[in-house]
Coordinates of C-alpha atoms and ligand atoms in Angstrom, one line a residue:
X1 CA 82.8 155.5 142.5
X2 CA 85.0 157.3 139.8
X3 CA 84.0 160.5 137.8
X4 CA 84.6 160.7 133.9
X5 CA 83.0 164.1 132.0
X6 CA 81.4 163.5 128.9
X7 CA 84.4 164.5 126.9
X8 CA 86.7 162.3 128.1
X9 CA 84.3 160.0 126.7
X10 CA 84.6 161.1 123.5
X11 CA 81.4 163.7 123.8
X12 CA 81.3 167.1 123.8
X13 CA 80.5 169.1 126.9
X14 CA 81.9 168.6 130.6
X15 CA 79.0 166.8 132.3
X16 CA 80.5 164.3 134.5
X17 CA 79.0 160.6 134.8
X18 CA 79.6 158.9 138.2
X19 CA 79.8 154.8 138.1
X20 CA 81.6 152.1 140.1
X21 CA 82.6 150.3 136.6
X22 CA 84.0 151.5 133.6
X23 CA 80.5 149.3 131.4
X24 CA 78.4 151.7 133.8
X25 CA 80.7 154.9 133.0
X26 CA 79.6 153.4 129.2
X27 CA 76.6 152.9 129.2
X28 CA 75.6 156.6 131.0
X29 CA 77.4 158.3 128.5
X30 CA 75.4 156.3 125.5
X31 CA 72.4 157.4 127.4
X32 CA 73.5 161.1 127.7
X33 CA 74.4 161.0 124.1
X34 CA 71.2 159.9 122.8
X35 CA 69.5 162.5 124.9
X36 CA 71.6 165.0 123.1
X37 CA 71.5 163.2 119.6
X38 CA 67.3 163.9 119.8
X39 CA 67.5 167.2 121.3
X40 CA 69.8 167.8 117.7
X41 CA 72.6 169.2 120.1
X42 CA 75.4 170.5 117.4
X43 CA 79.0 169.6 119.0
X44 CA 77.6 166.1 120.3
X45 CA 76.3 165.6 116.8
X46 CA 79.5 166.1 115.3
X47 CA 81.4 164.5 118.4
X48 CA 79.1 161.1 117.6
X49 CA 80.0 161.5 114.5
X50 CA 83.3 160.7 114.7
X51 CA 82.8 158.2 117.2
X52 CA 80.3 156.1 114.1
X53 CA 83.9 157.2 112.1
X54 CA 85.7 155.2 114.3
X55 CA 83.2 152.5 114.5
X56 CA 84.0 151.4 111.3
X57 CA 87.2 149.8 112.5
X58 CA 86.5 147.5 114.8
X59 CA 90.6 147.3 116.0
X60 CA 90.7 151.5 116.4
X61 CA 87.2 150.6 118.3
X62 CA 89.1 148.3 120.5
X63 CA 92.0 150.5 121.1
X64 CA 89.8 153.4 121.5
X65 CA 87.7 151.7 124.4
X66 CA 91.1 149.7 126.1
X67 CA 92.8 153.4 126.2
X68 CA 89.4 154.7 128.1
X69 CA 88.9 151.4 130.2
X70 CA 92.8 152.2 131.4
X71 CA 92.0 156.4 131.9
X72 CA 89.6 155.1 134.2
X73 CA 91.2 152.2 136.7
X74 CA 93.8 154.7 137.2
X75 CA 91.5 157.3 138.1
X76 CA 90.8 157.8 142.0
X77 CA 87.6 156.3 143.7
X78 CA 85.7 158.9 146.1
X79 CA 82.4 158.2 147.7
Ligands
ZN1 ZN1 77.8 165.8 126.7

């Protein structure tokens, strides 16, 4: 089990997501993000905003999740 806060996933607050894989780790932090999208929450609104920014290049995309996927294997498993 690894721990990875929201903004280290690009979002905006420090609410940590706990997942055995890094696609886990994702897909919480999609979830959390659309909780905040529909709550109209103003720094994830403008933090998801840049994320659709980088979106639009499919290679910065790539990059963008490789350089996360790595922050995570190296960082230490707990229980
Ligand atoms: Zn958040």
């Amino acid at each position: 089990m690894k721990t990875m806060t929201c903004k280290q996933l690009g979002g905006a607050c420090d609410f940590e997501f706990h997942a055995d894989t890094f696609e886990e780790m994702a897909e919480m932090s999609r979830k959390h993000a659309m909780e905040m999208f529909q709550k109209g929450d103003e720094p994830h609104l403008s933090a998801m905003n840049k994320m659709q920014e980088l979106m639009k290049s499919p290679e910065a995309m790539k990059a963008w999740l490789e350089n996360k996927k790595k922050e995570f294997d190296l960082l230490p498993d707990h229980k």
